[in-house]
Amino acid sequence: MASPRAKLVGIMALFALPIVASTLAYHFFRPERATNHGELIAPPPAFPDAVMRRADGGAFRFTELKGGWVLVASDAGACPETCIAKLTLMRQVRLALGREAGRVTRVFVSDDSRPVAAETAAPFEGTRFVSPPLGLALPPVPLNDRAHFYLADPNGNVMMRWPAGIEAKKVLQDLKRLLKASQIG
């Protein structure tokens, strides 16, 4: 039979064990800091309210898209190979979202004021192709940054960006997580 002192030490060890284990885990087994692949933009700037030009010649403002998530990429209106890759990635990500796809709008900005040719835009149905009117100087981001994709939240704030060469799977993981957690848009 164990002595009362041994029982007391055993009970104290039982209660101290979780504290010691959690301290060791905190110092030696730290989890990764972030699970997102994109870069969060803090503080999130609002989309510029500049009047853009649609492919059909009509006026376009990003405020029209408030209330939904907006994925934006920009490149030259002549749409070189990098442009096609960006448009393909945006289409693949949106299709892979499944039933959540309706919550995300894709916008492509031809930052050199040349509209994208209709035959180039045809395979990317559903993407809104816009360009600034001649003489309009675009703000540096997000409308003329060819090195990144941008995501705007339903309130119109640009809140995340990914490098242009990223895998579609990584963008999809971030978007799925955001859409699941979001109660708006």
PDB file of N, CA and C in Angstrom, residues 45-132:
ATOM      1  N   PRO A  45      -6.861  48.246 -48.847  1.00  0.00           N
ATOM      2  CA  PRO A  45      -7.335  49.455 -49.532  1.00  0.00           C
ATOM      3  C   PRO A  45      -8.622  49.167 -50.303  1.00  0.00           C
ATOM      4  N   ALA A  46      -9.405  50.187 -50.527  1.00  0.00           N
ATOM      5  CA  ALA A  46     -10.620  50.037 -51.337  1.00  0.00           C
ATOM      6  C   ALA A  46     -10.236  50.055 -52.813  1.00  0.00           C
ATOM      7  N   PHE A  47     -11.056  49.409 -53.650  1.00  0.00           N
ATOM      8  CA  PHE A  47     -10.812  49.452 -55.079  1.00  0.00           C
ATOM      9  C   PHE A  47     -10.956  50.879 -55.573  1.00  0.00           C
ATOM     10  N   PRO A  48     -10.119  51.294 -56.504  1.00  0.00           N
ATOM     11  CA  PRO A  48     -10.263  52.638 -57.064  1.00  0.00           C
ATOM     12  C   PRO A  48     -11.627  52.784 -57.734  1.00  0.00           C
ATOM     13  N   ASP A  49     -12.181  53.949 -57.649  1.00  0.00           N
ATOM     14  CA  ASP A  49     -13.509  54.180 -58.207  1.00  0.00           C
ATOM     15  C   ASP A  49     -13.441  54.784 -59.612  1.00  0.00           C
ATOM     16  N   ALA A  50     -12.367  54.505 -60.327  1.00  0.00           N
ATOM     17  CA  ALA A  50     -12.205  55.046 -61.678  1.00  0.00           C
ATOM     18  C   ALA A  50     -13.205  54.397 -62.632  1.00  0.00           C
ATOM     19  N   VAL A  51     -13.677  55.171 -63.583  1.00  0.00           N
ATOM     20  CA  VAL A  51     -14.584  54.642 -64.601  1.00  0.00           C
ATOM     21  C   VAL A  51     -13.734  53.935 -65.644  1.00  0.00           C
ATOM     22  N   MET A  52     -14.018  52.662 -65.848  1.00  0.00           N
ATOM     23  CA  MET A  52     -13.295  51.848 -66.818  1.00  0.00           C
ATOM     24  C   MET A  52     -14.198  51.624 -68.030  1.00  0.00           C
ATOM     25  N   ARG A  53     -13.658  50.976 -69.028  1.00  0.00           N
ATOM     26  CA  ARG A  53     -14.381  50.704 -70.262  1.00  0.00           C
ATOM     27  C   ARG A  53     -14.546  49.195 -70.409  1.00  0.00           C
ATOM     28  N   ARG A  54     -15.772  48.756 -70.645  1.00  0.00           N
ATOM     29  CA  ARG A  54     -16.041  47.338 -70.902  1.00  0.00           C
ATOM     30  C   ARG A  54     -15.613  46.996 -72.329  1.00  0.00           C
ATOM     31  N   ALA A  55     -15.554  45.721 -72.624  1.00  0.00           N
ATOM     32  CA  ALA A  55     -15.201  45.280 -73.971  1.00  0.00           C
ATOM     33  C   ALA A  55     -16.220  45.768 -74.999  1.00  0.00           C
ATOM     34  N   ASP A  56     -17.484  45.903 -74.602  1.00  0.00           N
ATOM     35  CA  ASP A  56     -18.524  46.373 -75.523  1.00  0.00           C
ATOM     36  C   ASP A  56     -18.594  47.894 -75.612  1.00  0.00           C
ATOM     37  N   GLY A  57     -17.717  48.589 -74.882  1.00  0.00           N
ATOM     38  CA  GLY A  57     -17.669  50.050 -74.935  1.00  0.00           C
ATOM     39  C   GLY A  57     -18.398  50.743 -73.812  1.00  0.00           C
ATOM     40  N   GLY A  58     -19.177  50.030 -73.030  1.00  0.00           N
ATOM     41  CA  GLY A  58     -19.916  50.622 -71.915  1.00  0.00           C
ATOM     42  C   GLY A  58     -19.015  50.958 -70.739  1.00  0.00           C
ATOM     43  N   ALA A  59     -19.552  51.721 -69.812  1.00  0.00           N
ATOM     44  CA  ALA A  59     -18.795  52.120 -68.621  1.00  0.00           C
ATOM     45  C   ALA A  59     -18.829  51.005 -67.576  1.00  0.00           C
ATOM     46  N   PHE A  60     -17.777  50.928 -66.783  1.00  0.00           N
ATOM     47  CA  PHE A  60     -17.664  49.923 -65.735  1.00  0.00           C
ATOM     48  C   PHE A  60     -16.973  50.546 -64.519  1.00  0.00           C
ATOM     49  N   ARG A  61     -17.510  50.260 -63.344  1.00  0.00           N
ATOM     50  CA  ARG A  61     -16.890  50.636 -62.069  1.00  0.00           C
ATOM     51  C   ARG A  61     -16.874  49.415 -61.176  1.00  0.00           C
ATOM     52  N   PHE A  62     -15.838  49.302 -60.383  1.00  0.00           N
ATOM     53  CA  PHE A  62     -15.747  48.163 -59.476  1.00  0.00           C
ATOM     54  C   PHE A  62     -16.828  48.203 -58.395  1.00  0.00           C
ATOM     55  N   THR A  63     -17.408  49.363 -58.158  1.00  0.00           N
ATOM     56  CA  THR A  63     -18.477  49.447 -57.161  1.00  0.00           C
ATOM     57  C   THR A  63     -19.706  48.649 -57.606  1.00  0.00           C
ATOM     58  N   GLU A  64     -19.820  48.365 -58.901  1.00  0.00           N
ATOM     59  CA  GLU A  64     -20.927  47.535 -59.397  1.00  0.00           C
ATOM     60  C   GLU A  64     -20.864  46.123 -58.821  1.00  0.00           C
ATOM     61  N   LEU A  65     -19.681  45.693 -58.445  1.00  0.00           N
ATOM     62  CA  LEU A  65     -19.476  44.320 -57.995  1.00  0.00           C
ATOM     63  C   LEU A  65     -19.511  44.167 -56.484  1.00  0.00           C
ATOM     64  N   LYS A  66     -19.816  45.256 -55.768  1.00  0.00           N
ATOM     65  CA  LYS A  66     -19.885  45.160 -54.304  1.00  0.00           C
ATOM     66  C   LYS A  66     -20.937  44.126 -53.918  1.00  0.00           C
ATOM     67  N   GLY A  67     -20.642  43.389 -52.873  1.00  0.00           N
ATOM     68  CA  GLY A  67     -21.565  42.356 -52.418  1.00  0.00           C
ATOM     69  C   GLY A  67     -21.098  40.964 -52.794  1.00  0.00           C
ATOM     70  N   GLY A  68     -20.036  40.865 -53.597  1.00  0.00           N
ATOM     71  CA  GLY A  68     -19.486  39.572 -53.985  1.00  0.00           C
ATOM     72  C   GLY A  68     -17.968  39.615 -53.974  1.00  0.00           C
ATOM     73  N   TRP A  69     -17.362  38.461 -53.987  1.00  0.00           N
ATOM     74  CA  TRP A  69     -15.905  38.362 -54.028  1.00  0.00           C
ATOM     75  C   TRP A  69     -15.444  38.598 -55.459  1.00  0.00           C
ATOM     76  N   VAL A  70     -14.337  39.316 -55.639  1.00  0.00           N
ATOM     77  CA  VAL A  70     -13.849  39.661 -56.972  1.00  0.00           C
ATOM     78  C   VAL A  70     -12.388  39.252 -57.097  1.00  0.00           C
ATOM     79  N   LEU A  71     -12.101  38.421 -58.102  1.00  0.00           N
ATOM     80  CA  LEU A  71     -10.741  38.006 -58.409  1.00  0.00           C
ATOM     81  C   LEU A  71     -10.271  38.818 -59.607  1.00  0.00           C
ATOM     82  N   VAL A  72      -9.146  39.538 -59.466  1.00  0.00           N
ATOM     83  CA  VAL A  72      -8.684  40.475 -60.485  1.00  0.00           C
ATOM     84  C   VAL A  72      -7.262  40.148 -60.921  1.00  0.00           C
ATOM     85  N   ALA A  73      -7.056  40.207 -62.243  1.00  0.00           N
ATOM     86  CA  ALA A  73      -5.710  40.094 -62.814  1.00  0.00           C
ATOM     87  C   ALA A  73      -5.578  41.180 -63.871  1.00  0.00           C
ATOM     88  N   SER A  74      -4.347  41.572 -64.159  1.00  0.00           N
ATOM     89  CA  SER A  74      -4.133  42.570 -65.202  1.00  0.00           C
ATOM     90  C   SER A  74      -2.940  42.163 -66.056  1.00  0.00           C
ATOM     91  N   ASP A  75      -2.979  42.606 -67.304  1.00  0.00           N
ATOM     92  CA  ASP A  75      -1.897  42.356 -68.248  1.00  0.00           C
ATOM     93  C   ASP A  75      -2.152  43.215 -69.473  1.00  0.00           C
ATOM     94  N   ALA A  76      -1.352  43.024 -70.493  1.00  0.00           N
ATOM     95  CA  ALA A  76      -1.494  43.801 -71.722  1.00  0.00           C
ATOM     96  C   ALA A  76      -2.742  43.374 -72.490  1.00  0.00           C
ATOM     97  N   GLY A  77      -3.334  44.309 -73.205  1.00  0.00           N
ATOM     98  CA  GLY A  77      -4.526  44.017 -73.993  1.00  0.00           C
ATOM     99  C   GLY A  77      -4.259  43.070 -75.147  1.00  0.00           C
ATOM    100  N   ALA A  78      -3.019  43.010 -75.633  1.00  0.00           N
ATOM    101  CA  ALA A  78      -2.670  42.083 -76.705  1.00  0.00           C
ATOM    102  C   ALA A  78      -2.716  40.642 -76.206  1.00  0.00           C
ATOM    103  N   CYS A  79      -2.733  40.452 -74.910  1.00  0.00           N
ATOM    104  CA  CYS A  79      -2.862  39.168 -74.220  1.00  0.00           C
ATOM    105  C   CYS A  79      -1.797  38.159 -74.649  1.00  0.00           C
ATOM    106  N   PRO A  80      -0.562  38.384 -74.178  1.00  0.00           N
ATOM    107  CA  PRO A  80       0.491  37.412 -74.465  1.00  0.00           C
ATOM    108  C   PRO A  80       0.265  36.124 -73.685  1.00  0.00           C
ATOM    109  N   GLU A  81       1.218  35.233 -73.740  1.00  0.00           N
ATOM    110  CA  GLU A  81       1.104  33.931 -73.096  1.00  0.00           C
ATOM    111  C   GLU A  81       0.856  34.044 -71.589  1.00  0.00           C
ATOM    112  N   THR A  82       1.480  35.022 -70.940  1.00  0.00           N
ATOM    113  CA  THR A  82       1.267  35.205 -69.496  1.00  0.00           C
ATOM    114  C   THR A  82      -0.177  35.582 -69.193  1.00  0.00           C
ATOM    115  N   CYS A  83      -0.758  36.348 -70.063  1.00  0.00           N
ATOM    116  CA  CYS A  83      -2.156  36.759 -69.905  1.00  0.00           C
ATOM    117  C   CYS A  83      -3.088  35.542 -70.015  1.00  0.00           C
ATOM    118  N   ILE A  84      -2.851  34.706 -71.011  1.00  0.00           N
ATOM    119  CA  ILE A  84      -3.671  33.496 -71.191  1.00  0.00           C
ATOM    120  C   ILE A  84      -3.550  32.606 -69.955  1.00  0.00           C
ATOM    121  N   ALA A  85      -2.346  32.496 -69.394  1.00  0.00           N
ATOM    122  CA  ALA A  85      -2.142  31.677 -68.189  1.00  0.00           C
ATOM    123  C   ALA A  85      -2.942  32.236 -67.012  1.00  0.00           C
ATOM    124  N   LYS A  86      -2.973  33.540 -66.868  1.00  0.00           N
ATOM    125  CA  LYS A  86      -3.737  34.165 -65.776  1.00  0.00           C
ATOM    126  C   LYS A  86      -5.232  33.916 -65.951  1.00  0.00           C
ATOM    127  N   LEU A  87      -5.720  34.103 -67.168  1.00  0.00           N
ATOM    128  CA  LEU A  87      -7.147  33.887 -67.428  1.00  0.00           C
ATOM    129  C   LEU A  87      -7.528  32.427 -67.205  1.00  0.00           C
ATOM    130  N   THR A  88      -6.663  31.520 -67.600  1.00  0.00           N
ATOM    131  CA  THR A  88      -6.923  30.094 -67.406  1.00  0.00           C
ATOM    132  C   THR A  88      -6.968  29.753 -65.923  1.00  0.00           C
ATOM    133  N   LEU A  89      -6.021  30.272 -65.154  1.00  0.00           N
ATOM    134  CA  LEU A  89      -6.005  30.008 -63.721  1.00  0.00           C
ATOM    135  C   LEU A  89      -7.280  30.521 -63.058  1.00  0.00           C
ATOM    136  N   MET A  90      -7.693  31.735 -63.399  1.00  0.00           N
ATOM    137  CA  MET A  90      -8.914  32.281 -62.785  1.00  0.00           C
ATOM    138  C   MET A  90     -10.131  31.431 -63.143  1.00  0.00           C
ATOM    139  N   ARG A  91     -10.205  30.965 -64.393  1.00  0.00           N
ATOM    140  CA  ARG A  91     -11.336  30.130 -64.809  1.00  0.00           C
ATOM    141  C   ARG A  91     -11.318  28.803 -64.058  1.00  0.00           C
ATOM    142  N   GLN A  92     -10.145  28.165 -63.955  1.00  0.00           N
ATOM    143  CA  GLN A  92     -10.036  26.871 -63.278  1.00  0.00           C
ATOM    144  C   GLN A  92     -10.413  26.978 -61.800  1.00  0.00           C
ATOM    145  N   VAL A  93      -9.928  28.013 -61.162  1.00  0.00           N
ATOM    146  CA  VAL A  93     -10.223  28.199 -59.737  1.00  0.00           C
ATOM    147  C   VAL A  93     -11.724  28.386 -59.532  1.00  0.00           C
ATOM    148  N   ARG A  94     -12.336  29.209 -60.351  1.00  0.00           N
ATOM    149  CA  ARG A  94     -13.766  29.458 -60.189  1.00  0.00           C
ATOM    150  C   ARG A  94     -14.577  28.190 -60.446  1.00  0.00           C
ATOM    151  N   LEU A  95     -14.228  27.433 -61.476  1.00  0.00           N
ATOM    152  CA  LEU A  95     -14.948  26.186 -61.763  1.00  0.00           C
ATOM    153  C   LEU A  95     -14.761  25.171 -60.633  1.00  0.00           C
ATOM    154  N   ALA A  96     -13.569  25.114 -60.059  1.00  0.00           N
ATOM    155  CA  ALA A  96     -13.289  24.155 -58.992  1.00  0.00           C
ATOM    156  C   ALA A  96     -14.018  24.501 -57.693  1.00  0.00           C
ATOM    157  N   LEU A  97     -14.505  25.714 -57.574  1.00  0.00           N
ATOM    158  CA  LEU A  97     -15.255  26.095 -56.372  1.00  0.00           C
ATOM    159  C   LEU A  97     -16.609  25.401 -56.299  1.00  0.00           C
ATOM    160  N   GLY A  98     -17.062  24.858 -57.411  1.00  0.00           N
ATOM    161  CA  GLY A  98     -18.333  24.138 -57.422  1.00  0.00           C
ATOM    162  C   GLY A  98     -19.512  25.046 -57.154  1.00  0.00           C
ATOM    163  N   ARG A  99     -20.332  24.691 -56.172  1.00  0.00           N
ATOM    164  CA  ARG A  99     -21.547  25.467 -55.902  1.00  0.00           C
ATOM    165  C   ARG A  99     -21.248  26.865 -55.368  1.00  0.00           C
ATOM    166  N   GLU A 100     -20.038  27.094 -54.892  1.00  0.00           N
ATOM    167  CA  GLU A 100     -19.640  28.418 -54.401  1.00  0.00           C
ATOM    168  C   GLU A 100     -19.154  29.333 -55.529  1.00  0.00           C
ATOM    169  N   ALA A 101     -19.077  28.831 -56.747  1.00  0.00           N
ATOM    170  CA  ALA A 101     -18.526  29.598 -57.871  1.00  0.00           C
ATOM    171  C   ALA A 101     -19.306  30.883 -58.132  1.00  0.00           C
ATOM    172  N   GLY A 102     -20.580  30.894 -57.875  1.00  0.00           N
ATOM    173  CA  GLY A 102     -21.402  32.072 -58.100  1.00  0.00           C
ATOM    174  C   GLY A 102     -21.054  33.244 -57.189  1.00  0.00           C
ATOM    175  N   ARG A 103     -20.310  32.987 -56.141  1.00  0.00           N
ATOM    176  CA  ARG A 103     -19.927  34.050 -55.205  1.00  0.00           C
ATOM    177  C   ARG A 103     -18.687  34.814 -55.660  1.00  0.00           C
ATOM    178  N   VAL A 104     -17.997  34.306 -56.698  1.00  0.00           N
ATOM    179  CA  VAL A 104     -16.736  34.907 -57.157  1.00  0.00           C
ATOM    180  C   VAL A 104     -16.896  35.403 -58.594  1.00  0.00           C
ATOM    181  N   THR A 105     -16.548  36.668 -58.809  1.00  0.00           N
ATOM    182  CA  THR A 105     -16.565  37.278 -60.140  1.00  0.00           C
ATOM    183  C   THR A 105     -15.124  37.469 -60.585  1.00  0.00           C
ATOM    184  N   ARG A 106     -14.864  37.188 -61.854  1.00  0.00           N
ATOM    185  CA  ARG A 106     -13.518  37.365 -62.399  1.00  0.00           C
ATOM    186  C   ARG A 106     -13.476  38.631 -63.244  1.00  0.00           C
ATOM    187  N   VAL A 107     -12.434  39.435 -63.034  1.00  0.00           N
ATOM    188  CA  VAL A 107     -12.246  40.661 -63.806  1.00  0.00           C
ATOM    189  C   VAL A 107     -10.817  40.677 -64.330  1.00  0.00           C
ATOM    190  N   PHE A 108     -10.692  40.973 -65.621  1.00  0.00           N
ATOM    191  CA  PHE A 108      -9.370  41.125 -66.229  1.00  0.00           C
ATOM    192  C   PHE A 108      -9.229  42.566 -66.703  1.00  0.00           C
ATOM    193  N   VAL A 109      -8.164  43.229 -66.254  1.00  0.00           N
ATOM    194  CA  VAL A 109      -7.912  44.625 -66.615  1.00  0.00           C
ATOM    195  C   VAL A 109      -6.760  44.662 -67.617  1.00  0.00           C
ATOM    196  N   SER A 110      -7.035  45.170 -68.815  1.00  0.00           N
ATOM    197  CA  SER A 110      -5.936  45.384 -69.765  1.00  0.00           C
ATOM    198  C   SER A 110      -5.359  46.756 -69.439  1.00  0.00           C
ATOM    199  N   ASP A 111      -4.234  46.735 -68.746  1.00  0.00           N
ATOM    200  CA  ASP A 111      -3.684  47.951 -68.163  1.00  0.00           C
ATOM    201  C   ASP A 111      -3.050  48.913 -69.162  1.00  0.00           C
ATOM    202  N   ASP A 112      -2.982  48.532 -70.430  1.00  0.00           N
ATOM    203  CA  ASP A 112      -2.392  49.421 -71.433  1.00  0.00           C
ATOM    204  C   ASP A 112      -3.457  50.106 -72.298  1.00  0.00           C
ATOM    205  N   SER A 113      -4.706  50.085 -71.848  1.00  0.00           N
ATOM    206  CA  SER A 113      -5.852  50.732 -72.514  1.00  0.00           C
ATOM    207  C   SER A 113      -6.248  50.089 -73.834  1.00  0.00           C
ATOM    208  N   ARG A 114      -5.651  48.961 -74.201  1.00  0.00           N
ATOM    209  CA  ARG A 114      -6.049  48.235 -75.406  1.00  0.00           C
ATOM    210  C   ARG A 114      -6.983  47.114 -74.995  1.00  0.00           C
ATOM    211  N   PRO A 115      -8.198  47.083 -75.508  1.00  0.00           N
ATOM    212  CA  PRO A 115      -9.112  45.998 -75.121  1.00  0.00           C
ATOM    213  C   PRO A 115      -8.625  44.643 -75.637  1.00  0.00           C
ATOM    214  N   VAL A 116      -8.982  43.595 -74.934  1.00  0.00           N
ATOM    215  CA  VAL A 116      -8.637  42.233 -75.331  1.00  0.00           C
ATOM    216  C   VAL A 116      -9.505  41.858 -76.523  1.00  0.00           C
ATOM    217  N   ALA A 117      -8.892  41.221 -77.515  1.00  0.00           N
ATOM    218  CA  ALA A 117      -9.623  40.810 -78.726  1.00  0.00           C
ATOM    219  C   ALA A 117     -10.713  39.809 -78.363  1.00  0.00           C
ATOM    220  N   ALA A 118     -11.820  39.870 -79.095  1.00  0.00           N
ATOM    221  CA  ALA A 118     -12.971  39.000 -78.825  1.00  0.00           C
ATOM    222  C   ALA A 118     -12.615  37.524 -78.959  1.00  0.00           C
ATOM    223  N   GLU A 119     -11.790  37.165 -79.939  1.00  0.00           N
ATOM    224  CA  GLU A 119     -11.427  35.754 -80.111  1.00  0.00           C
ATOM    225  C   GLU A 119     -10.536  35.250 -78.973  1.00  0.00           C
ATOM    226  N   THR A 120      -9.776  36.143 -78.359  1.00  0.00           N
ATOM    227  CA  THR A 120      -8.956  35.765 -77.201  1.00  0.00           C
ATOM    228  C   THR A 120      -9.832  35.603 -75.962  1.00  0.00           C
ATOM    229  N   ALA A 121     -10.835  36.449 -75.829  1.00  0.00           N
ATOM    230  CA  ALA A 121     -11.716  36.430 -74.657  1.00  0.00           C
ATOM    231  C   ALA A 121     -12.764  35.317 -74.712  1.00  0.00           C
ATOM    232  N   ALA A 122     -13.077  34.804 -75.900  1.00  0.00           N
ATOM    233  CA  ALA A 122     -14.160  33.825 -76.070  1.00  0.00           C
ATOM    234  C   ALA A 122     -14.042  32.601 -75.154  1.00  0.00           C
ATOM    235  N   PRO A 123     -12.876  31.965 -75.003  1.00  0.00           N
ATOM    236  CA  PRO A 123     -12.818  30.774 -74.142  1.00  0.00           C
ATOM    237  C   PRO A 123     -13.000  31.078 -72.649  1.00  0.00           C
ATOM    238  N   PHE A 124     -12.981  32.332 -72.289  1.00  0.00           N
ATOM    239  CA  PHE A 124     -13.057  32.708 -70.875  1.00  0.00           C
ATOM    240  C   PHE A 124     -14.382  33.397 -70.570  1.00  0.00           C
ATOM    241  N   GLU A 125     -15.447  32.802 -71.035  1.00  0.00           N
ATOM    242  CA  GLU A 125     -16.784  33.346 -70.841  1.00  0.00           C
ATOM    243  C   GLU A 125     -17.063  33.544 -69.347  1.00  0.00           C
ATOM    244  N   GLY A 126     -17.667  34.662 -69.030  1.00  0.00           N
ATOM    245  CA  GLY A 126     -17.974  34.989 -67.647  1.00  0.00           C
ATOM    246  C   GLY A 126     -16.964  35.941 -67.029  1.00  0.00           C
ATOM    247  N   THR A 127     -15.790  36.049 -67.637  1.00  0.00           N
ATOM    248  CA  THR A 127     -14.798  37.006 -67.159  1.00  0.00           C
ATOM    249  C   THR A 127     -15.163  38.378 -67.694  1.00  0.00           C
ATOM    250  N   ARG A 128     -15.085  39.367 -66.856  1.00  0.00           N
ATOM    251  CA  ARG A 128     -15.346  40.741 -67.303  1.00  0.00           C
ATOM    252  C   ARG A 128     -14.032  41.360 -67.742  1.00  0.00           C
ATOM    253  N   PHE A 129     -13.970  41.740 -68.991  1.00  0.00           N
ATOM    254  CA  PHE A 129     -12.772  42.355 -69.554  1.00  0.00           C
ATOM    255  C   PHE A 129     -12.972  43.860 -69.584  1.00  0.00           C
ATOM    256  N   VAL A 130     -12.108  44.567 -68.888  1.00  0.00           N
ATOM    257  CA  VAL A 130     -12.212  46.023 -68.832  1.00  0.00           C
ATOM    258  C   VAL A 130     -10.844  46.641 -69.110  1.00  0.00           C
ATOM    259  N   SER A 131     -10.873  47.888 -69.527  1.00  0.00           N
ATOM    260  CA  SER A 131      -9.631  48.628 -69.753  1.00  0.00           C
ATOM    261  C   SER A 131      -9.877  50.087 -69.387  1.00  0.00           C
ATOM    262  N   PRO A 132      -8.818  50.789 -68.981  1.00  0.00           N
ATOM    263  CA  PRO A 132      -8.995  52.199 -68.647  1.00  0.00           C
ATOM    264  C   PRO A 132      -9.150  53.012 -69.926  1.00  0.00           C
TER     265      PRO A 132
END
